CSV table of C-alpha atoms and ligand atoms in Angstrom, one decimal:
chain,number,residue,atom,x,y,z
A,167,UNK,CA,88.6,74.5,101.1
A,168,UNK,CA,90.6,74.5,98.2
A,169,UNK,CA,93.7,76.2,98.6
A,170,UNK,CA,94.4,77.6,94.6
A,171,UNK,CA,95.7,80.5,94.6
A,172,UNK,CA,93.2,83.6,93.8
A,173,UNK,CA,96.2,85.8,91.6
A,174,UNK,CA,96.6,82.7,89.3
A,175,UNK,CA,92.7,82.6,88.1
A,176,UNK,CA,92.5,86.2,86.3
A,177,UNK,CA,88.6,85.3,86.6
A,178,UNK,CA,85.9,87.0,88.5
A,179,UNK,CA,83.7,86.0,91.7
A,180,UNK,CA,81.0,86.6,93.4
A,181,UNK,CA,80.4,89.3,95.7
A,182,UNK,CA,79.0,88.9,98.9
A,183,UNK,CA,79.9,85.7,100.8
A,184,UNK,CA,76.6,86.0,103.2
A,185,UNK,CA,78.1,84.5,106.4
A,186,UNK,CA,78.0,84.0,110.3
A,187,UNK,CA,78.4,86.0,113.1
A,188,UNK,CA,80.2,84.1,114.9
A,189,UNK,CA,83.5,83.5,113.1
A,190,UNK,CA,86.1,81.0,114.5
A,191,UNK,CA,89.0,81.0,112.0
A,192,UNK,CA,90.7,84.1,114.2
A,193,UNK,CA,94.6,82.8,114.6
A,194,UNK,CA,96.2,86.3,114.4
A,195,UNK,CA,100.0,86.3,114.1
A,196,UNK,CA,100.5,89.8,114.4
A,197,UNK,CA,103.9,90.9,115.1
A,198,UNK,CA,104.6,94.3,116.2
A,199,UNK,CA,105.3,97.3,114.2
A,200,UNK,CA,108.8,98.1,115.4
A,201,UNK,CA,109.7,94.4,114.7
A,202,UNK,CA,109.9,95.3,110.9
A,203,UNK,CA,113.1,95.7,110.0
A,204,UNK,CA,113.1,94.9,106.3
A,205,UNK,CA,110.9,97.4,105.5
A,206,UNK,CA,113.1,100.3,107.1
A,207,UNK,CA,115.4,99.5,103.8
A,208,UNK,CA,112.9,99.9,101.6
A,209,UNK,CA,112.8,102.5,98.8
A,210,UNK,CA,115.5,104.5,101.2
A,211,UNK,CA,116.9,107.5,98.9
A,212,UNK,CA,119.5,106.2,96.9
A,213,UNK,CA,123.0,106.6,97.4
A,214,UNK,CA,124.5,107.7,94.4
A,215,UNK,CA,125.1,111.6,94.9
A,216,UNK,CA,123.2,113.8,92.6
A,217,UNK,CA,124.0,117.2,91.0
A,218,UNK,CA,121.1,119.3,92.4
A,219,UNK,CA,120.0,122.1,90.9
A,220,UNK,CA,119.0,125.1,93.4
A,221,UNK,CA,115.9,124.9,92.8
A,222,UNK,CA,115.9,120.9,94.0
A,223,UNK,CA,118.3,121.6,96.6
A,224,UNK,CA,116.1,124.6,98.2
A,225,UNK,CA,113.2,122.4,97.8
A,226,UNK,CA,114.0,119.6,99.8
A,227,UNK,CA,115.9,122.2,102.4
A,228,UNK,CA,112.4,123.6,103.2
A,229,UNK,CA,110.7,120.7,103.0
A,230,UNK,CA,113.1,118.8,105.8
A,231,UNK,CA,112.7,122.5,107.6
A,232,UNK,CA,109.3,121.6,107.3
A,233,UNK,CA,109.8,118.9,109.9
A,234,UNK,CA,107.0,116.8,109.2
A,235,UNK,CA,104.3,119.1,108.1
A,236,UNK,CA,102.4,119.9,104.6
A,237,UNK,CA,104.1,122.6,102.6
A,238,UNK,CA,102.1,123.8,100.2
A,239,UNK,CA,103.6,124.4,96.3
A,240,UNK,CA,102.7,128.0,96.9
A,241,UNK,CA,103.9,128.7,99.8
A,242,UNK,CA,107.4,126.8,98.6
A,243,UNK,CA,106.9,128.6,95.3
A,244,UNK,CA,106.8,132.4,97.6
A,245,UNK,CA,109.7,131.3,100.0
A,246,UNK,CA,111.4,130.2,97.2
A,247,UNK,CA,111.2,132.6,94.8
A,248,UNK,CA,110.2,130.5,91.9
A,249,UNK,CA,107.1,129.0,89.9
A,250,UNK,CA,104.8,126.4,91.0
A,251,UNK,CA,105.9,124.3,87.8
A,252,UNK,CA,109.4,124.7,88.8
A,253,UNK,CA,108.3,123.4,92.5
A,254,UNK,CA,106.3,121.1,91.4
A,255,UNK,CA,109.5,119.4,88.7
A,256,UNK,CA,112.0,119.8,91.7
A,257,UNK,CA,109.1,117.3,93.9
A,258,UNK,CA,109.0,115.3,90.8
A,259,UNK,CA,112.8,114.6,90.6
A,260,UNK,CA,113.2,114.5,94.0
A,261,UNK,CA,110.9,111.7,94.4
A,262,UNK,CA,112.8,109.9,91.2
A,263,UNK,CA,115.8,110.3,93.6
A,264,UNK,CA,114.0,108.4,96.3
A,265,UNK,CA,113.3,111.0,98.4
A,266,UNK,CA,109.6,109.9,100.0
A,267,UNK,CA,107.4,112.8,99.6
A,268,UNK,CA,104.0,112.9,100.7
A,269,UNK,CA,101.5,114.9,98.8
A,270,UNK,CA,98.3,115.9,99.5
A,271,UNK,CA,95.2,117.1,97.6
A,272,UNK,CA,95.7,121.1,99.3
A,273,UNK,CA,97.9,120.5,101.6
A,274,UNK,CA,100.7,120.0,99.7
A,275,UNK,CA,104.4,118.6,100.2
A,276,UNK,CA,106.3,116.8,103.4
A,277,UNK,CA,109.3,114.8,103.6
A,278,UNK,CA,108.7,111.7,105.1
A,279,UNK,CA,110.7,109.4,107.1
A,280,UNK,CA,110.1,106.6,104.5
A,281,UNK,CA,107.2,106.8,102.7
A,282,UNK,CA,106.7,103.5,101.6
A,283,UNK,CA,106.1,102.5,104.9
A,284,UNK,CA,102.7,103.0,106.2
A,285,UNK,CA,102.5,104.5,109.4
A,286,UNK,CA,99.4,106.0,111.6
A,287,UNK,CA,100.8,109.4,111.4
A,288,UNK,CA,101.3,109.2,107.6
A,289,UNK,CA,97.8,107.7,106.9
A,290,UNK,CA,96.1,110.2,109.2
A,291,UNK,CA,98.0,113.1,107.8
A,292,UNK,CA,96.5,111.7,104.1
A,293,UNK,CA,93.3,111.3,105.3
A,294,UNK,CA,90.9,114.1,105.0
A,295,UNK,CA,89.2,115.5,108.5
A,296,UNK,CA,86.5,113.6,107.9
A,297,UNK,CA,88.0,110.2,108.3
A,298,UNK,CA,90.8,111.4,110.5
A,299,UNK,CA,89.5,110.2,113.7
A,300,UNK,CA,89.0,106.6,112.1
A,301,UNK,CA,90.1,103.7,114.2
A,302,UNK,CA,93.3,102.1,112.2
A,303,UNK,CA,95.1,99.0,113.4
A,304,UNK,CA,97.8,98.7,111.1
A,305,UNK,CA,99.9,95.5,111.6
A,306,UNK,CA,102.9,94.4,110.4
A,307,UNK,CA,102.1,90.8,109.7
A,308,UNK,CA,98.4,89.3,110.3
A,309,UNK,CA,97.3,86.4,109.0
A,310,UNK,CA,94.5,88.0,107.2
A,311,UNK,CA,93.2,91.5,107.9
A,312,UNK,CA,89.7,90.1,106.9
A,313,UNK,CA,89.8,87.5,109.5
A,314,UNK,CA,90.7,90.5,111.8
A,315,UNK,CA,88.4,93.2,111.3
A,316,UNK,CA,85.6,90.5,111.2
A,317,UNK,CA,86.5,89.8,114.9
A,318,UNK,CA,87.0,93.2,115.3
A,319,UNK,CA,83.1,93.7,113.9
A,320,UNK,CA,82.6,90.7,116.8
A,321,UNK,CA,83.9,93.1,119.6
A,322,UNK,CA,81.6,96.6,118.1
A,323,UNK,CA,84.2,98.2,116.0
A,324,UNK,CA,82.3,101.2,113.8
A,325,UNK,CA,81.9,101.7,110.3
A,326,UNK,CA,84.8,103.2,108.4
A,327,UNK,CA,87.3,100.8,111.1
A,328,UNK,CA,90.3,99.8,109.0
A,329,UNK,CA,92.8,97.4,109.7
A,330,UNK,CA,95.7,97.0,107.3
A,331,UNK,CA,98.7,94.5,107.1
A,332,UNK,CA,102.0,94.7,105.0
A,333,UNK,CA,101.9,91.1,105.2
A,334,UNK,CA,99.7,88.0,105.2
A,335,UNK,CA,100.2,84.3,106.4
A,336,UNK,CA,96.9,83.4,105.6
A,337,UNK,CA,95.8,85.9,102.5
A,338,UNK,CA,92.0,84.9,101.7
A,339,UNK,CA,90.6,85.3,98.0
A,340,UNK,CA,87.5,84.6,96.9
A,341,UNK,CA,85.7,81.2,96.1
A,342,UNK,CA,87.9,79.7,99.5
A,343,UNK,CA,90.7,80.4,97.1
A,344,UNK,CA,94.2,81.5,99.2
A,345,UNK,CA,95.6,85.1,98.3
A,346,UNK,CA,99.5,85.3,98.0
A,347,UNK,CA,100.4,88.3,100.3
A,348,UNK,CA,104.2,88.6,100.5
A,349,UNK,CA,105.4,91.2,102.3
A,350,UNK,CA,105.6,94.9,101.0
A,351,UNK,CA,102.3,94.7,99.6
A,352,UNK,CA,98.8,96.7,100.3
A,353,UNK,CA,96.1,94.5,102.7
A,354,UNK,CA,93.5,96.1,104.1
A,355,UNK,CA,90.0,95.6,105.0
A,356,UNK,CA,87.4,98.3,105.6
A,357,UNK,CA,84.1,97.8,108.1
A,358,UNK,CA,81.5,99.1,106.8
A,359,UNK,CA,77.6,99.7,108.1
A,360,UNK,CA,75.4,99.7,105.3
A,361,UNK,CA,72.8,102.1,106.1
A,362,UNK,CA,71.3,101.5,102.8
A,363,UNK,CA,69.7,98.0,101.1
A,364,UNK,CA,71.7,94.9,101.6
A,365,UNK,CA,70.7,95.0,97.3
A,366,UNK,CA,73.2,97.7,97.0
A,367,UNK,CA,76.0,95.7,98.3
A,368,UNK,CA,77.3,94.4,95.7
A,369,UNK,CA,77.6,98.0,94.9
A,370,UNK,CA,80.1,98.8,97.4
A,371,UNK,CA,82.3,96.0,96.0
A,372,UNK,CA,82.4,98.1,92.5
A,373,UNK,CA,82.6,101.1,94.8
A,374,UNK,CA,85.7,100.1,95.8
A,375,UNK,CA,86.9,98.8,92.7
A,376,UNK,CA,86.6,102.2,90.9
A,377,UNK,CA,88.6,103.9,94.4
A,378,UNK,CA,91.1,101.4,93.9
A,379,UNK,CA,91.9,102.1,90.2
A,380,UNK,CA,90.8,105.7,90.5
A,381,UNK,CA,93.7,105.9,93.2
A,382,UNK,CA,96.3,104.0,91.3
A,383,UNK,CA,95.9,107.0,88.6
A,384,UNK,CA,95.6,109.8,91.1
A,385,UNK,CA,98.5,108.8,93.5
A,386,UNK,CA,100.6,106.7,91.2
A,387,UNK,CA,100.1,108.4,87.4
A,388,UNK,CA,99.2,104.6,86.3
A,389,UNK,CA,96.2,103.7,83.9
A,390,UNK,CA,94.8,100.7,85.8
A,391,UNK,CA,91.4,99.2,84.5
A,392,UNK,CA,88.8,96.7,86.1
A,393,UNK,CA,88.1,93.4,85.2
A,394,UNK,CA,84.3,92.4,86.2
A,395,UNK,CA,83.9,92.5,89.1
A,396,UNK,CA,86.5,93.6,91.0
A,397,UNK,CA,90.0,92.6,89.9
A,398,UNK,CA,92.5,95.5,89.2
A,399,UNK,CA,94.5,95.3,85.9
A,400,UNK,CA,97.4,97.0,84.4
A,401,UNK,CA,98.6,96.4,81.3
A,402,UNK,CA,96.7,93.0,81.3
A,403,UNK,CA,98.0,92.0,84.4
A,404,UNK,CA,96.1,91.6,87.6
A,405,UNK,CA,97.7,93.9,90.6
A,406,UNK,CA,94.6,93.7,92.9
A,407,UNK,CA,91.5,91.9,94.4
A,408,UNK,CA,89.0,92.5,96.2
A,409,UNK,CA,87.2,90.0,98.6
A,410,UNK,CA,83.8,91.4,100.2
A,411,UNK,CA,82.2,89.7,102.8
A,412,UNK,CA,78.9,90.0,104.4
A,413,UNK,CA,78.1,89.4,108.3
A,414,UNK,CA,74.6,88.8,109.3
A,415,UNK,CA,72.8,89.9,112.5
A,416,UNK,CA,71.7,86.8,114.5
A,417,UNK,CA,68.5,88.6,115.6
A,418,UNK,CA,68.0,90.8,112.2
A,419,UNK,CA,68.9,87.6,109.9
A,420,UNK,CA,70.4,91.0,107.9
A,421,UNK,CA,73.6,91.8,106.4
A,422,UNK,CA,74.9,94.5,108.9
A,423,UNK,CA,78.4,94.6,108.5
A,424,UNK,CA,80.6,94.1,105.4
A,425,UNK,CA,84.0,93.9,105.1
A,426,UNK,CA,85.9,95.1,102.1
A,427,UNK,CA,89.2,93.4,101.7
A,428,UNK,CA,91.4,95.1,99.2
A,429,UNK,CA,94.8,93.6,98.5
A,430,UNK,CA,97.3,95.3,96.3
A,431,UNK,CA,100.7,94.0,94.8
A,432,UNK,CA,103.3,96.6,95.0
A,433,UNK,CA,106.3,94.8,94.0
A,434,UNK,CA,107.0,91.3,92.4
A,435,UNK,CA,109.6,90.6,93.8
A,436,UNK,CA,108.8,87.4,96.4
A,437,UNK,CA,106.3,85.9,93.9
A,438,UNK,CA,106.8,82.8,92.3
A,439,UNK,CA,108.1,82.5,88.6
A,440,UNK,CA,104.6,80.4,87.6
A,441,UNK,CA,102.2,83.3,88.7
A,442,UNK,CA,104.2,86.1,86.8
A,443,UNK,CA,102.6,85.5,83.3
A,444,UNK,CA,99.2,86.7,85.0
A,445,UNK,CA,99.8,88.8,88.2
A,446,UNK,CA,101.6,92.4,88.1
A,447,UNK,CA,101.9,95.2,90.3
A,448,UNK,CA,101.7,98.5,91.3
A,449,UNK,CA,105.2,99.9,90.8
A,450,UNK,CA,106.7,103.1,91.3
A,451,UNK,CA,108.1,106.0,93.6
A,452,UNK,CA,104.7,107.1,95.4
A,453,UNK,CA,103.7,107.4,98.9
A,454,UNK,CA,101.9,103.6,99.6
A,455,UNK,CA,100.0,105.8,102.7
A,456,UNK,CA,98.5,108.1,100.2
A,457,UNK,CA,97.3,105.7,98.1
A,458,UNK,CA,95.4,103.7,100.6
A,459,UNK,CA,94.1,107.0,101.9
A,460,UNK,CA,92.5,107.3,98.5
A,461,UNK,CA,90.9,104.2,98.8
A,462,UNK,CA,89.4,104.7,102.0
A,463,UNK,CA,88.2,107.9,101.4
A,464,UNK,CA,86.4,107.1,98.1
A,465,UNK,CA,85.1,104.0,99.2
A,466,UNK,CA,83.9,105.3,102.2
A,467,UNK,CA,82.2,108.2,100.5
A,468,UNK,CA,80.4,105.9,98.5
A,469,UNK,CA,78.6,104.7,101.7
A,470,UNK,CA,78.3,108.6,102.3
A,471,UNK,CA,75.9,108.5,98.9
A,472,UNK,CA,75.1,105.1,98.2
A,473,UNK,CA,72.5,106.6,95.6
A,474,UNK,CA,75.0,108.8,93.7
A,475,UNK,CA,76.0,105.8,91.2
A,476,UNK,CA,77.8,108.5,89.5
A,477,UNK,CA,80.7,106.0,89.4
A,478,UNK,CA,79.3,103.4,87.5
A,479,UNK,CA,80.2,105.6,84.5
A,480,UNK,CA,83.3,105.3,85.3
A,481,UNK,CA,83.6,101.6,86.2
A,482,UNK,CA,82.4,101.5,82.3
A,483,UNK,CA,84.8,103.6,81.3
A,484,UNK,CA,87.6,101.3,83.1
A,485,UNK,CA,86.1,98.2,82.4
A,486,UNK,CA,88.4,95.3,80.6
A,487,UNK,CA,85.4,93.4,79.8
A,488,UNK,CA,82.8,95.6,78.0
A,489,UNK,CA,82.8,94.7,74.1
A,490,UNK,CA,84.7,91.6,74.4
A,491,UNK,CA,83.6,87.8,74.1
A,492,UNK,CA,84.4,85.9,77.4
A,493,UNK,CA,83.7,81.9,79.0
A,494,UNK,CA,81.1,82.7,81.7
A,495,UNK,CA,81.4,79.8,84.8
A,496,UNK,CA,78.3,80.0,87.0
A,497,UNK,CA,75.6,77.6,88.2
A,498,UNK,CA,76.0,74.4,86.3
A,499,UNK,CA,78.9,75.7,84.1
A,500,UNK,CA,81.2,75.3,87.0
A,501,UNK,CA,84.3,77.3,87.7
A,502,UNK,CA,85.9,73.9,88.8
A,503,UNK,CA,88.7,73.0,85.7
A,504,UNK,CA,87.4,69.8,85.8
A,505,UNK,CA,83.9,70.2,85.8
A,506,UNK,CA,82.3,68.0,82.8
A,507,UNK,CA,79.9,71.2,82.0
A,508,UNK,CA,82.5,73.7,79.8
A,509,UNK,CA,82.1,77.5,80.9
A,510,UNK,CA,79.8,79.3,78.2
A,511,UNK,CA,80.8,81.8,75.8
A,512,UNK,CA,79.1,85.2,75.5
A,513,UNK,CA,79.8,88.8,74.3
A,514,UNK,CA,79.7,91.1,77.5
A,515,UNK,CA,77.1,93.8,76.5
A,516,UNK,CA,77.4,96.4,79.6
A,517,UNK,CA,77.4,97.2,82.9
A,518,UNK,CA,74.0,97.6,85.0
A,519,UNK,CA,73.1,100.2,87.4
A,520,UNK,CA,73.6,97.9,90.2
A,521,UNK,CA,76.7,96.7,88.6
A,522,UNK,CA,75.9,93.5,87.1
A,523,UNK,CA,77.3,92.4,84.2
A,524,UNK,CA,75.1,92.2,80.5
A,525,UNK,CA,76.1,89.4,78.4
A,526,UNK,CA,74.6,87.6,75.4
A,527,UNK,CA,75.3,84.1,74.8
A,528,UNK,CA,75.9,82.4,71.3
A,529,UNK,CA,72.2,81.9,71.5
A,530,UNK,CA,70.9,85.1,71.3
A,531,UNK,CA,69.9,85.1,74.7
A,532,UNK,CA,71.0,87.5,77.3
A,533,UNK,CA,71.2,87.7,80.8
A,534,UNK,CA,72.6,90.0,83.6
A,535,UNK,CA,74.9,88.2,85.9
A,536,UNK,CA,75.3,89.3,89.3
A,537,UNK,CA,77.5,86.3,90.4
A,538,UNK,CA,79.5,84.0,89.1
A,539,UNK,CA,83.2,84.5,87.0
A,540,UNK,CA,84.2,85.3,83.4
A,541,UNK,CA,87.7,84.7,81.9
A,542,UNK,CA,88.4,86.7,78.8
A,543,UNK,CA,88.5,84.8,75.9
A,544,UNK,CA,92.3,84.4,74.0
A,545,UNK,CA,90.6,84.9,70.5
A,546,UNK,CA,88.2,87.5,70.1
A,547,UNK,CA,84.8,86.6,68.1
K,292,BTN,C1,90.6,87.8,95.1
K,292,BTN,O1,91.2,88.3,94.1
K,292,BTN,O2,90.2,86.6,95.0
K,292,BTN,C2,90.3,88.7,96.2
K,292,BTN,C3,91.5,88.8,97.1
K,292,BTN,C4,91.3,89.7,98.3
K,292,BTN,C5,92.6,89.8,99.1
K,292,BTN,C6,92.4,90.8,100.2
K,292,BTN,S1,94.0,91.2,100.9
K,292,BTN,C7,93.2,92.0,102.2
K,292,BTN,C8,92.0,91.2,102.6
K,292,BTN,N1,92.4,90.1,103.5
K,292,BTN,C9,92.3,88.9,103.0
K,292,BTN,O3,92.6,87.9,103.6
K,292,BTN,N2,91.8,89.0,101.7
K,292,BTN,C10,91.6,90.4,101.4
């Protein structure tokens, strides 16, 4: 296995990673949640004092009167005595204060202990009823919440399990490749049952790649875009991958359980000076527990509706790829740097139904690629 790093290749992979059921790599070294101190410091308001205006001020008093319940902007617009706009730029610069708000598609507003930490009760408060009584096993340090939630798949977990790291000691990417997961960042991994054809997995992986970036603009106010097929780009620089893997039945010889691995860089501040000119993240004052939320919930609705590709529009509209001339490594036109074959150039055309990318080669001939990586080309033909 090679152990390149997956956030210094701004290519593309292949989806599914067909695989075993029985899967020996488990070395968990998980440490308990209350053993995180660091985090506790994080994003804490700051402590320059502020002039508040009363608006701000009578804000965040009914939201810590509130005690840990949704408020919503009309009900603190009615006790208040004052617009929802007004509310809603009091939550605004509270928040650039530091204060962690939660928010929540109709519930509203609630002050949280710390909001860039992810807890049960904040994740279970973002989650919609649906996917409330979800099993989550959220760790402070794993060595890969892949690794885990396929042993978890070993032991029967359900569909829509989630487990979710704020570290990793052994970050997987794709192509055996390792994925650099200092702490503070976003790594989870979501089980899922495909009740539909093991053809539309490779769906879920785009699934997830239009929750992700779809979630970055919702929770976060950022434009992020995808990069074919799954890599998560702002302002040309990757902030996320995705790593699905397939787990066949011994009996079946079927793909019964994938796991989606989604890891997302919130801050840059442990990586190393050599992978800055290509990976970025997902910056900001926003609540890290509604984001992931977001994700779940859209990319378990997908499963919901695996025939509503509705969302392949989208994934067009996002996509980094579509129009522009890039190498194409697959088959013989290895992905290895020092492969003898060079990668082949093509223009990429569209995306499929299924998700699979349309390029035409210099050649005139074209071909739909389902596998495989592209790098964008420096020069544009
Ligand atoms: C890639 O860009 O090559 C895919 C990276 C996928 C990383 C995520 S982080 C959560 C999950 N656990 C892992 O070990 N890998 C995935």
């Amino acid at each position: 296995m090679t152990t390149k790093n997956t956030q210094t290749n701004i290519t593309e992979a292949k989806q599914t990673v067909s695989d075993k059921v029985a899967f020996d790599e488990m070395n968990t070294e998980s440490v308990p949640l209350k053993d995180a101190p660091n985090l506790k410091d994080a994003l804490k308001p700051k402590d320059t004092p502020s002039k508040k205006t009363p608006t701000k001020a009578a804000v965040l008093t009914a939201l810590k009167n509130g005690k840990s319940r949704f408020i919503s902007g009309e009900e603190l617009s009615n006790q208040l005595g004052v617009s929802r706009t007004a509310v809603w730029k009091a939550i605004r610069s509270l928040r650039e204060e530091g204060y962690p708000i939660e928010s929540s598609t109709n519930k509203g507003y609630m002050l949280m202990q710390d909001s860039w930490l992810i807890t049960k009760e904040s994740l279970q408060l973002s989650l919609p009823y649906r996917y409330k009584n979800n099993s989550i096993y959220l760790y402070d340090t794993i060595d890969s919440t892949n690794t885990a939630a396929r042993q978890l798949v070993l032991d029967g977990a359900p569909h829509g399990t989630v487990v979710i790291a704020r570290q990793q000691t052994k970050g997987r990417g794709r192509l055996g490749r390792s994925f650099f997961s200092p702490r503070e960042g976003i790594y989870m991994s979501i089980i899922i049952k495909p009740t539909f054809d093991v053809s539309k997995s490779m769906l879920v992986t785009s699934a997830a790649a239009v929750a992700v970036a779809e979630a970055i603009e919702n929770i976060c106010g950022i434009d992020a875009r995808i990069k074919w097929v799954n890599d998560i780009f702002i302002d040309g620089k990757k902030v996320c991958g995705i790593l699905t893997e397939g787990m066949t039945g011994f009996e079946t010889g079927q793909i019964e359980n994938l796991v989606i691995g989604i890891g997302i860089n919130t801050t840059l501040k442990d990586f190393p000076q050599d992978l800055l000119d290509t990976v970025g993240a997902v910056e900001g004052d926003y609540s890290k527990s509604s984001l992931v939320a977001e994700v779940i919930t859209r990319t378990l609705d997908f499963c919901e509706a695996p025939d509503d590709i509705n969302f392949i529009d989208t994934y067009r509209e996002k996509s980094l790829v579509i129009g522009k001339t890039v190498n194409v490594f697959k088959g013989k036109y290895k992905i290895d740097p020092d492969s003898e074959i060079p990668s082949r150039p093509a223009r990429v055309l569209d995306i499929d139904k299924t998700g699979g990318l349309v390029v035409m080669y210099t050649d005139g001939t074209r071909e739909t690629l389902t596998s495989g990586e592209i790098t964008i080309r420096r020069t544009q033909e």
